[in-house]
CSV table of C-alpha atoms in Angstrom, one decimal:
chain,number,residue,atom,x,y,z
A,1,MET,CA,-23.0,-110.6,-101.0
A,2,LYS,CA,-20.6,-107.9,-100.1
A,3,LYS,CA,-23.3,-105.4,-99.8
A,4,LYS,CA,-25.3,-107.7,-97.5
A,5,MET,CA,-22.3,-108.0,-95.2
A,6,LEU,CA,-21.7,-104.3,-95.1
A,7,LEU,CA,-25.3,-103.8,-94.3
A,8,LEU,CA,-25.1,-106.4,-91.6
A,9,ASN,CA,-22.0,-104.9,-90.0
A,10,THR,CA,-23.5,-101.5,-90.2
A,11,THR,CA,-26.6,-102.7,-88.4
A,12,VAL,CA,-24.6,-104.4,-85.7
A,13,LEU,CA,-22.4,-101.3,-85.1
A,14,LEU,CA,-25.4,-99.0,-85.0
A,15,GLY,CA,-27.2,-101.3,-82.6
A,16,LEU,CA,-24.1,-101.5,-80.4
A,17,GLY,CA,-23.7,-97.7,-80.5
A,18,GLY,CA,-27.3,-97.3,-79.5
A,19,VAL,CA,-26.9,-99.6,-76.5
A,20,LEU,CA,-23.8,-97.7,-75.3
A,21,SER,CA,-25.3,-94.3,-75.8
A,22,THR,CA,-28.9,-94.7,-74.5
A,23,PRO,CA,-29.5,-92.1,-71.7
A,24,ALA,CA,-31.4,-94.5,-69.5
A,25,TYR,CA,-30.3,-92.8,-66.3
A,26,ALA,CA,-29.5,-89.3,-67.5
A,27,SER,CA,-32.7,-87.9,-66.0
A,28,THR,CA,-32.1,-89.5,-62.6
A,29,ILE,CA,-28.5,-88.4,-62.5
A,30,GLN,CA,-29.5,-84.8,-63.3
A,31,ASP,CA,-32.1,-85.0,-60.5
A,32,MET,CA,-29.6,-86.3,-58.1
A,33,GLU,CA,-27.0,-83.7,-58.9
A,34,SER,CA,-29.7,-81.0,-58.5
A,35,GLN,CA,-30.8,-82.5,-55.2
A,36,LYS,CA,-27.2,-82.7,-54.1
A,37,SER,CA,-26.6,-79.1,-54.9
A,38,GLN,CA,-29.8,-78.1,-53.1
A,39,ILE,CA,-28.8,-80.0,-50.0
A,40,GLN,CA,-25.3,-78.7,-50.0
A,41,ASN,CA,-26.7,-75.1,-50.1
A,42,GLN,CA,-29.1,-76.0,-47.3
A,43,ARG,CA,-26.3,-77.5,-45.3
A,44,GLN,CA,-24.3,-74.3,-45.8
A,45,ASP,CA,-27.2,-72.3,-44.5
A,46,VAL,CA,-27.7,-74.6,-41.5
A,47,GLN,CA,-24.0,-74.6,-40.7
A,48,SER,CA,-24.0,-70.8,-40.9
A,49,ASN,CA,-27.0,-70.7,-38.5
A,50,ILE,CA,-25.3,-73.2,-36.2
A,51,LYS,CA,-22.2,-71.0,-36.0
A,52,ALA,CA,-24.3,-68.0,-35.3
A,53,ALA,CA,-26.2,-69.9,-32.6
A,54,SER,CA,-23.0,-71.2,-31.2
A,55,ASP,CA,-21.6,-67.7,-30.9
A,56,GLU,CA,-24.8,-66.6,-29.2
A,57,LEU,CA,-24.5,-69.6,-26.9
A,58,THR,CA,-21.0,-68.5,-26.0
A,59,ARG,CA,-22.1,-64.9,-25.4
A,60,LEU,CA,-25.0,-66.1,-23.2
A,61,GLN,CA,-22.7,-68.3,-21.2
A,62,ALA,CA,-20.3,-65.5,-20.5
A,63,GLU,CA,-23.2,-63.3,-19.5
A,64,GLN,CA,-24.5,-66.0,-17.2
A,65,ASP,CA,-21.1,-66.3,-15.6
A,66,GLN,CA,-21.1,-62.5,-14.9
A,67,MET,CA,-24.6,-62.6,-13.5
A,68,LYS,CA,-23.8,-65.6,-11.3
A,69,ALA,CA,-20.7,-63.7,-10.0
A,70,GLN,CA,-22.8,-60.6,-9.3
A,71,LEU,CA,-25.5,-62.7,-7.7
A,72,GLU,CA,-22.9,-64.2,-5.4
A,73,ARG,CA,-21.7,-60.7,-4.5
A,74,LEU,CA,-25.2,-59.5,-3.7
A,75,THR,CA,-25.8,-62.6,-1.6
A,76,LEU,CA,-22.6,-61.9,0.4
A,77,ALA,CA,-23.5,-58.2,0.7
A,78,GLU,CA,-27.0,-59.1,1.9
A,79,GLU,CA,-25.5,-61.5,4.6
A,80,GLU,CA,-23.1,-58.8,5.8
A,81,ASN,CA,-25.7,-56.1,5.9
A,82,ASN,CA,-28.1,-58.5,7.8
A,83,LYS,CA,-25.3,-59.1,10.4
A,84,LYS,CA,-24.7,-55.3,10.8
A,85,ALA,CA,-28.5,-54.7,11.1
A,86,GLN,CA,-28.8,-57.3,13.8
A,87,LYS,CA,-25.8,-55.8,15.7
A,88,THR,CA,-27.3,-52.3,15.4
A,89,GLU,CA,-30.6,-53.5,16.7
A,90,ALA,CA,-28.8,-55.1,19.7
A,91,ASP,CA,-26.9,-51.9,20.3
A,92,ILE,CA,-30.1,-49.9,20.2
A,93,LYS,CA,-31.7,-52.2,22.8
A,94,GLU,CA,-28.6,-51.9,25.0
A,95,THR,CA,-28.5,-48.1,24.7
A,96,SER,CA,-32.2,-47.9,25.4
A,97,LYS,CA,-31.6,-49.8,28.6
A,98,GLN,CA,-28.8,-47.4,29.6
A,99,VAL,CA,-31.1,-44.4,28.8
A,100,ASP,CA,-33.9,-45.9,30.9
A,101,GLN,CA,-31.5,-46.4,33.9
A,102,LEU,CA,-30.1,-42.9,33.6
A,103,GLU,CA,-33.6,-41.5,33.5
A,104,LYS,CA,-34.4,-43.4,36.7
A,105,GLU,CA,-31.3,-42.0,38.4
A,106,ILE,CA,-32.2,-38.5,37.3
A,107,LYS,CA,-35.6,-38.9,38.7
A,108,LEU,CA,-34.2,-40.0,42.1
A,109,LEU,CA,-31.8,-37.0,42.1
A,110,GLN,CA,-34.6,-34.6,41.3
A,111,GLU,CA,-36.6,-36.0,44.2
A,112,LYS,CA,-33.6,-35.6,46.6
A,113,LEU,CA,-33.1,-32.1,45.3
A,114,GLU,CA,-36.7,-31.2,45.9
A,115,LYS,CA,-36.3,-32.4,49.5
A,116,ARG,CA,-33.1,-30.4,49.9
A,117,ASN,CA,-35.0,-27.4,48.5
A,118,ASP,CA,-37.7,-27.8,51.1
A,119,ILE,CA,-35.1,-28.1,53.9
A,120,LEU,CA,-33.2,-25.0,52.8
A,121,LYS,CA,-36.4,-23.0,52.5
A,122,ASP,CA,-37.4,-24.0,56.0
A,123,ARG,CA,-34.0,-22.9,57.3
A,124,ALA,CA,-34.2,-19.6,55.5
A,125,ARG,CA,-37.7,-19.0,56.8
A,126,SER,CA,-36.7,-19.9,60.3
A,127,MET,CA,-33.7,-17.6,60.1
A,128,GLN,CA,-35.9,-14.7,58.8
A,129,GLU,CA,-38.4,-15.2,61.7
A,130,SER,CA,-35.5,-15.2,64.3
A,131,GLY,CA,-33.9,-12.2,62.8
A,132,GLY,CA,-30.9,-14.1,61.5
A,133,ASN,CA,-28.2,-13.3,59.0
A,134,VAL,CA,-29.4,-10.5,56.6
A,135,GLU,CA,-26.8,-11.4,53.9
A,136,TYR,CA,-28.2,-15.0,53.9
A,137,LEU,CA,-31.7,-13.6,53.4
A,138,GLN,CA,-30.6,-11.3,50.6
A,139,VAL,CA,-29.0,-14.3,48.8
A,140,LEU,CA,-32.3,-16.2,49.0
A,141,LEU,CA,-34.4,-13.2,47.8
A,142,GLY,CA,-31.9,-12.3,44.9
A,143,SER,CA,-31.6,-15.7,43.4
A,144,SER,CA,-33.3,-16.4,40.0
A,145,SER,CA,-33.7,-20.1,40.5
A,146,PHE,CA,-33.0,-22.8,43.0
A,147,GLY,CA,-29.7,-23.7,41.4
A,148,ASP,CA,-28.7,-20.0,41.4
A,149,PHE,CA,-29.7,-19.9,45.1
A,150,VAL,CA,-27.4,-22.8,45.9
A,151,ASP,CA,-24.5,-21.2,44.1
A,152,ARG,CA,-25.1,-17.8,45.9
A,153,ALA,CA,-25.6,-19.4,49.3
A,154,LEU,CA,-22.3,-21.3,49.1
A,155,ALA,CA,-20.6,-18.0,48.4
A,156,VAL,CA,-21.8,-16.5,51.7
A,157,SER,CA,-19.1,-16.9,54.3
A,158,THR,CA,-21.3,-16.4,57.4
A,159,ILE,CA,-23.5,-19.5,56.8
A,160,VAL,CA,-23.5,-22.0,59.6
A,161,ASP,CA,-21.6,-25.3,59.1
A,162,ALA,CA,-24.8,-27.3,59.0
A,163,ASP,CA,-26.3,-25.3,56.2
A,164,ARG,CA,-23.0,-25.3,54.4
A,165,GLY,CA,-23.0,-29.1,54.5
A,166,ILE,CA,-26.5,-29.3,53.1
A,167,LEU,CA,-25.7,-26.8,50.4
A,168,THR,CA,-22.5,-28.5,49.4
A,169,GLU,CA,-24.2,-31.9,49.1
A,170,THR,CA,-27.0,-30.3,47.1
A,171,LYS,CA,-24.4,-28.7,44.8
A,172,ASN,CA,-22.8,-32.0,44.2
A,173,MET,CA,-26.1,-33.6,43.5
A,174,GLN,CA,-26.9,-30.8,41.0
A,175,ASP,CA,-23.6,-31.3,39.2
A,176,GLU,CA,-24.2,-35.1,39.1
A,177,LEU,CA,-27.6,-34.4,37.7
A,178,LYS,CA,-26.2,-32.2,34.9
A,179,THR,CA,-23.6,-34.9,34.1
A,180,LYS,CA,-26.2,-37.6,33.8
A,181,GLN,CA,-28.5,-35.4,31.8
A,182,ALA,CA,-25.6,-34.8,29.4
A,183,ASP,CA,-24.9,-38.5,29.2
A,184,VAL,CA,-28.6,-39.1,28.4
A,185,LYS,CA,-28.5,-36.6,25.6
A,186,SER,CA,-25.3,-38.1,24.2
A,187,LYS,CA,-26.8,-41.6,24.4
A,188,LEU,CA,-30.0,-40.5,22.8
A,189,ALA,CA,-28.0,-38.8,20.0
A,190,SER,CA,-26.1,-42.0,19.5
A,191,LEU,CA,-29.3,-43.9,19.5
A,192,GLU,CA,-30.8,-41.7,16.9
A,193,ASP,CA,-27.7,-42.1,14.7
A,194,MET,CA,-27.9,-45.9,15.1
A,195,LYS,CA,-31.6,-45.8,14.3
A,196,ALA,CA,-30.9,-43.8,11.2
A,197,GLU,CA,-28.2,-46.3,10.1
A,198,LEU,CA,-30.6,-49.1,10.7
A,199,ASP,CA,-33.3,-47.4,8.6
A,200,GLU,CA,-30.7,-46.9,5.9
A,201,MET,CA,-29.6,-50.5,6.0
A,202,THR,CA,-33.3,-51.6,5.9
A,203,VAL,CA,-33.8,-49.6,2.7
A,204,GLN,CA,-30.6,-50.8,1.3
A,205,LEU,CA,-31.4,-54.5,2.1
A,206,ALA,CA,-34.8,-54.1,0.4
A,207,ALA,CA,-33.1,-52.6,-2.7
A,208,GLN,CA,-30.4,-55.3,-2.7
A,209,LYS,CA,-33.1,-58.0,-2.4
A,210,LYS,CA,-35.0,-56.5,-5.3
A,211,GLN,CA,-31.9,-56.3,-7.3
A,212,LYS,CA,-31.0,-59.9,-6.4
A,213,ASP,CA,-34.5,-61.2,-7.2
A,214,ALA,CA,-34.4,-59.4,-10.6
A,215,LEU,CA,-31.0,-60.9,-11.4
A,216,ALA,CA,-32.1,-64.3,-10.4
A,217,LYS,CA,-35.2,-64.1,-12.7
A,218,GLU,CA,-33.0,-62.7,-15.5
A,219,LEU,CA,-30.5,-65.6,-15.0
A,220,LYS,CA,-33.4,-68.1,-15.0
A,221,ASP,CA,-34.7,-66.6,-18.2
A,222,LYS,CA,-31.3,-66.7,-19.8
A,223,GLU,CA,-30.8,-70.3,-18.8
A,224,ALA,CA,-34.2,-71.2,-20.3
A,225,LYS,CA,-33.2,-69.4,-23.5
A,226,ASN,CA,-29.9,-71.2,-23.4
A,227,GLU,CA,-31.6,-74.6,-23.1
A,228,GLU,CA,-34.0,-73.7,-25.9
A,229,LEU,CA,-31.1,-72.6,-28.1
A,230,LYS,CA,-29.3,-75.9,-27.4
A,231,ALA,CA,-32.3,-77.9,-28.2
A,232,SER,CA,-32.8,-76.0,-31.5
A,233,LEU,CA,-29.1,-76.6,-32.4
A,234,GLN,CA,-29.4,-80.3,-31.6
A,235,SER,CA,-32.6,-80.5,-33.7
A,236,LYS,CA,-30.9,-78.7,-36.7
A,237,ASP,CA,-27.8,-80.9,-36.3
A,238,SER,CA,-29.9,-84.1,-36.3
A,239,SER,CA,-31.9,-82.9,-39.3
A,240,LEU,CA,-28.7,-82.1,-41.1
A,241,ALA,CA,-27.2,-85.4,-40.3
A,242,ASN,CA,-30.3,-87.2,-41.5
A,243,GLU,CA,-30.3,-85.3,-44.8
A,244,GLN,CA,-26.6,-85.9,-45.3
A,245,SER,CA,-27.1,-89.6,-44.6
A,246,THR,CA,-30.0,-89.9,-47.0
A,247,LEU,CA,-28.1,-88.0,-49.7
A,248,GLU,CA,-25.0,-90.3,-49.3
A,249,GLN,CA,-27.2,-93.4,-49.4
A,250,ASN,CA,-29.0,-92.1,-52.5
A,251,ILE,CA,-25.7,-91.3,-54.2
A,252,LYS,CA,-24.4,-94.7,-53.3
A,253,ASP,CA,-27.6,-96.4,-54.7
A,254,GLN,CA,-27.4,-94.3,-57.8
A,255,LYS,CA,-23.7,-95.2,-58.4
A,256,ALA,CA,-24.6,-98.9,-57.9
A,257,ALA,CA,-27.4,-98.6,-60.4
A,258,GLU,CA,-25.2,-96.7,-62.8
A,259,GLU,CA,-22.4,-99.3,-62.4
A,260,ALA,CA,-24.9,-102.1,-63.1
A,261,ALA,CA,-26.2,-100.4,-66.2
A,262,ARG,CA,-22.7,-99.8,-67.4
A,263,LYS,CA,-21.8,-103.5,-66.9
A,264,ALA,CA,-25.0,-104.5,-68.7
A,265,ALA,CA,-24.2,-102.2,-71.6
A,266,GLU,CA,-20.7,-103.6,-71.8
A,267,GLN,CA,-22.0,-107.2,-71.8
A,268,ALA,CA,-24.6,-106.4,-74.5
A,269,ALA,CA,-21.8,-104.8,-76.6
A,270,LYS,CA,-19.6,-107.9,-76.1
A,271,ASP,CA,-22.5,-110.2,-77.1
A,272,ALA,CA,-23.3,-108.1,-80.1
A,273,ALA,CA,-19.6,-107.9,-81.2
A,274,LYS,CA,-19.3,-111.7,-80.7
A,275,LYS,CA,-22.3,-112.3,-82.8
A,276,ALA,CA,-21.2,-110.0,-85.5
A,277,ALA,CA,-17.7,-111.6,-85.5
A,278,GLU,CA,-19.3,-115.1,-86.0
A,279,GLN,CA,-21.4,-113.8,-88.8
A,280,ALA,CA,-18.4,-112.2,-90.4
A,281,GLN,CA,-16.4,-115.5,-90.2
A,282,LYS,CA,-19.2,-117.3,-91.9
A,283,ALA,CA,-19.3,-114.7,-94.7
A,284,ALA,CA,-15.5,-114.8,-95.0
A,285,ALA,CA,-15.7,-118.4,-96.1
A,286,ALA,CA,-17.3,-117.3,-99.4
A,287,PRO,CA,-15.2,-115.5,-102.0
A,288,LEU,CA,-15.2,-111.8,-101.5
A,289,GLU,CA,-14.7,-109.0,-104.1
A,290,LYS,CA,-12.0,-106.5,-103.5
A,291,ALA,CA,-13.0,-103.4,-102.0
A,292,ASP,CA,-13.4,-100.5,-104.5
A,293,SER,CA,-11.8,-98.2,-102.0
A,294,PRO,CA,-9.7,-98.6,-98.9
A,295,SER,CA,-11.6,-98.9,-95.6
A,296,PRO,CA,-11.5,-95.7,-93.6
A,297,LYS,CA,-9.0,-95.6,-90.8
A,298,ALA,CA,-10.4,-95.4,-87.4
A,299,ALA,CA,-10.3,-92.0,-85.9
A,300,PRO,CA,-7.6,-91.7,-83.4
A,301,LYS,CA,-8.8,-91.8,-79.8
A,302,ALA,CA,-8.5,-88.8,-77.8
A,303,SER,CA,-5.9,-89.0,-75.0
A,304,SER,CA,-7.1,-88.7,-71.5
A,305,ASN,CA,-4.2,-86.3,-71.0
A,306,ASP,CA,-5.4,-83.9,-73.6
A,307,VAL,CA,-6.9,-81.5,-71.2
A,308,ALA,CA,-6.9,-77.8,-71.7
A,309,PRO,CA,-4.5,-76.1,-69.3
A,310,THR,CA,-6.2,-74.3,-66.4
A,311,SER,CA,-4.8,-71.2,-64.7
A,312,ALA,CA,-4.2,-71.3,-61.0
A,313,PRO,CA,-6.4,-68.9,-59.1
A,314,ALA,CA,-2.4,-63.2,-49.6
A,315,PRO,CA,-1.9,-43.9,-12.9
A,316,LYS,CA,-2.1,-40.3,-12.3
A,317,ALA,CA,-4.2,-38.4,-9.7
A,318,SER,CA,-6.5,-37.2,-12.5
A,319,ASN,CA,-7.3,-40.9,-13.2
A,320,VAL,CA,-9.2,-41.1,-9.9
A,321,VAL,CA,-12.5,-40.4,-11.8
A,322,THR,CA,-12.0,-43.6,-14.0
A,323,VAL,CA,-10.2,-46.1,-11.8
A,324,GLY,CA,-13.5,-47.2,-10.2
A,325,ASN,CA,-15.1,-48.1,-13.6
A,326,ARG,CA,-13.8,-51.6,-13.2
A,327,TRP,CA,-16.3,-52.2,-10.4
A,328,ILE,CA,-19.3,-51.0,-12.3
A,329,GLY,CA,-21.6,-54.0,-12.5
A,330,ASN,CA,-19.1,-56.1,-10.5
A,331,SER,CA,-19.7,-54.8,-7.0
A,332,ALA,CA,-22.2,-54.6,-4.2
A,333,TYR,CA,-22.9,-52.2,-1.3
A,334,VAL,CA,-22.1,-53.3,2.2
A,335,PHE,CA,-22.7,-50.9,5.1
A,336,GLY,CA,-19.2,-50.6,6.7
A,337,GLY,CA,-17.7,-52.8,3.9
A,338,GLY,CA,-14.5,-52.2,1.9
A,339,ARG,CA,-12.3,-52.0,5.0
A,340,SER,CA,-10.5,-55.4,4.5
A,341,GLN,CA,-8.7,-56.9,1.5
A,342,SER,CA,-11.3,-59.7,1.4
A,343,ASP,CA,-14.1,-57.1,0.9
A,344,ILE,CA,-12.1,-55.3,-1.7
A,345,ASN,CA,-11.3,-58.5,-3.6
A,346,HIS,CA,-15.1,-59.3,-3.7
A,347,GLY,CA,-16.1,-55.7,-4.7
A,348,LEU,CA,-17.9,-55.0,-1.4
A,349,PHE,CA,-17.8,-51.3,-0.6
A,350,ASP,CA,-19.7,-48.5,1.2
A,351,CYS,CA,-19.4,-45.0,-0.1
A,352,SER,CA,-16.5,-43.8,2.0
A,353,SER,CA,-14.4,-47.0,1.6
A,354,PHE,CA,-14.8,-46.8,-2.2
A,355,VAL,CA,-13.5,-43.2,-2.3
A,356,HIS,CA,-10.6,-44.2,-0.1
A,357,TRP,CA,-9.8,-47.2,-2.4
A,358,ALA,CA,-10.1,-45.0,-5.6
A,359,TYR,CA,-7.6,-42.4,-4.3
A,360,SER,CA,-5.3,-45.1,-3.1
A,361,GLN,CA,-5.1,-46.4,-6.7
A,362,VAL,CA,-3.6,-43.1,-7.8
A,363,GLY,CA,-1.2,-42.9,-4.9
A,364,VAL,CA,-3.2,-40.6,-2.6
A,365,ASN,CA,-3.6,-41.8,1.1
A,366,LEU,CA,-6.8,-40.5,2.7
A,367,GLY,CA,-5.9,-41.8,6.2
A,368,PRO,CA,-6.4,-45.2,7.9
A,369,LEU,CA,-8.7,-47.5,5.9
A,370,GLY,CA,-10.3,-48.9,9.1
A,371,SER,CA,-11.6,-45.6,10.3
A,372,VAL,CA,-12.5,-43.8,7.1
A,373,SER,CA,-15.9,-42.3,7.0
A,374,THR,CA,-17.8,-39.4,5.4
A,375,GLU,CA,-16.9,-37.4,8.5
A,376,THR,CA,-13.2,-37.9,8.1
A,377,LEU,CA,-13.4,-37.4,4.3
A,378,LYS,CA,-15.1,-34.0,4.5
A,379,HIS,CA,-12.0,-32.8,6.5
A,380,ALA,CA,-9.5,-34.5,4.2
A,381,GLY,CA,-8.9,-31.6,1.8
A,382,THR,CA,-9.9,-28.1,1.0
A,383,GLN,CA,-13.5,-26.9,0.9
A,384,VAL,CA,-14.4,-25.3,-2.4
A,385,SER,CA,-17.6,-23.7,-3.8
A,386,SER,CA,-19.9,-26.0,-5.7
A,387,SER,CA,-19.7,-23.5,-8.6
A,388,GLN,CA,-16.0,-24.3,-8.9
A,389,MET,CA,-16.5,-28.1,-8.8
A,390,GLN,CA,-14.2,-30.1,-11.1
A,391,PRO,CA,-13.6,-33.8,-11.8
A,392,GLY,CA,-11.9,-35.6,-8.9
A,393,ASP,CA,-13.6,-33.4,-6.2
A,394,LEU,CA,-15.5,-35.2,-3.4
A,395,VAL,CA,-19.2,-34.3,-3.3
A,396,PHE,CA,-21.4,-34.9,-0.2
A,397,PHE,CA,-25.1,-35.7,0.1
A,398,ASP,CA,-27.6,-35.5,3.0
A,399,THR,CA,-29.2,-39.0,3.0
A,400,TYR,CA,-30.0,-40.7,6.3
A,401,LYS,CA,-28.0,-38.0,8.1
A,402,LYS,CA,-26.0,-34.8,7.3
A,403,ASP,CA,-23.1,-35.7,4.9
A,404,GLY,CA,-24.4,-39.3,5.0
A,405,HIS,CA,-23.1,-40.1,1.4
A,406,VAL,CA,-20.0,-39.2,-0.6
A,407,GLY,CA,-18.8,-39.7,-4.1
A,408,ILE,CA,-16.2,-38.5,-6.7
A,409,TYR,CA,-17.3,-35.9,-9.2
A,410,VAL,CA,-16.6,-37.1,-12.8
A,411,GLY,CA,-17.9,-34.0,-14.7
A,412,GLY,CA,-21.0,-33.4,-16.7
A,413,GLY,CA,-23.2,-33.2,-13.5
A,414,LYS,CA,-22.4,-36.8,-12.6
A,415,PHE,CA,-20.4,-38.6,-9.9
A,416,ILE,CA,-19.1,-42.1,-9.3
A,417,GLY,CA,-19.7,-43.8,-5.9
A,418,ALA,CA,-20.8,-46.9,-4.1
A,419,GLN,CA,-24.6,-46.6,-4.1
A,420,SER,CA,-26.7,-48.8,-1.8
A,421,SER,CA,-29.1,-50.0,-4.6
A,422,THR,CA,-26.5,-50.5,-7.4
A,423,GLY,CA,-23.0,-51.0,-5.9
A,424,VAL,CA,-20.4,-48.9,-7.6
A,425,ALA,CA,-22.1,-46.8,-10.4
A,426,ILE,CA,-22.1,-43.4,-12.0
A,427,ALA,CA,-25.1,-41.4,-11.0
A,428,ASN,CA,-26.6,-38.1,-12.1
A,429,MET,CA,-26.5,-35.3,-9.5
A,430,SER,CA,-27.9,-32.6,-11.7
A,431,SER,CA,-31.5,-33.9,-11.5
A,432,GLY,CA,-33.7,-36.3,-9.6
A,433,TYR,CA,-32.9,-37.9,-6.2
A,434,TRP,CA,-29.2,-37.0,-6.0
A,435,LYS,CA,-29.8,-33.4,-6.9
A,436,GLN,CA,-32.3,-33.1,-4.0
A,437,LYS,CA,-29.8,-34.8,-1.6
A,438,PHE,CA,-26.6,-32.8,-2.7
A,439,ASN,CA,-25.9,-30.4,0.1
A,440,GLY,CA,-23.3,-28.2,-1.7
A,441,ARG,CA,-20.3,-29.5,0.2
A,442,VAL,CA,-17.3,-30.0,-2.2
A,443,VAL,CA,-13.9,-31.1,-1.0
A,444,ARG,CA,-10.8,-30.9,-3.2
A,445,ILE,CA,-8.1,-33.4,-2.3
């Protein structure tokens, strides 16, 4: 009987141990842990990509801000240059009218002089026929031109008053004609300068418009790339959120299933223990033989605190060649610009105002800002040979006129200046366009 009870108890315990140790969910848990590890790795990769994309987004945004600022400068420069071009065209029209009026007055004077010439010839001929003043005749015959004749005739003291009056009036008309002719030449020269300036502004406006259009297209492309990047980031973030949500739900479901299985196992163990206890009570009612040997003591339970300890795992004048670098990529060319604080604040210069500004930053005054020009700058210092050129010297170029452009030599065959197509920039004067335009004039301040 005792052996039967021992066999029964052993069977119950083995059955209970089997219920508690059956790896019913072991495979699922391992799969979940593996999946969780994979998703965590994927999330780390995605988060790394998101950070890189965010950094790129920040860089693009800063670049966009710079391009927008430069686009605004170019727009302002274009407006200013258009105003100057319109004013120059108006000045050309007004000067043309003045030239036309002067030419008409010159023509009238010439007609009057021709009439005076005829009168004086008739008088001289009449005097010769009547045997008149020999000195007067010699004056006429010895003159090289009509103007020379008038000057000679006025010098003769024996001329009659009537002739002297005609000659004096003729002399005055000749002087007036010379004055008007000089005025016409001056006006025409001014007109040619204005026309050259207008042509230069036309070229400059075309270059600025090209630059502005290129920047606008680049900005548009950057914005499209920006939007594409944002959409990609949002898609990745959404995908990551979905994966994370799915993982959390799966883990939650798995924990719930695990908890249900644990409770079922506990309940089965309780039922089996209860049944075994009942059977034991029934068997205890019958006489039992003493055990041949004492029952083994239960092995002591391991304490949850018995954990292996773990180890715990710290400005000078020489700077004039560089002070203008701050405007590179942040400026625009305006014909006649840079002569007000507003222009300077917006980075709007022409070549001579930029040179004036650069030297003012190192404490050198190149004269009144309002009247600075290439003409004033070429007389501002000492002329030196181009073979002795050194950084900081002013270099001059024949563009739309003689000495039409000026810059500051920086060394290495290059100069910095406000160029019409680029704004403030460093250009190469040892080859290409600027080498052809360099006229050899070098001024040391």
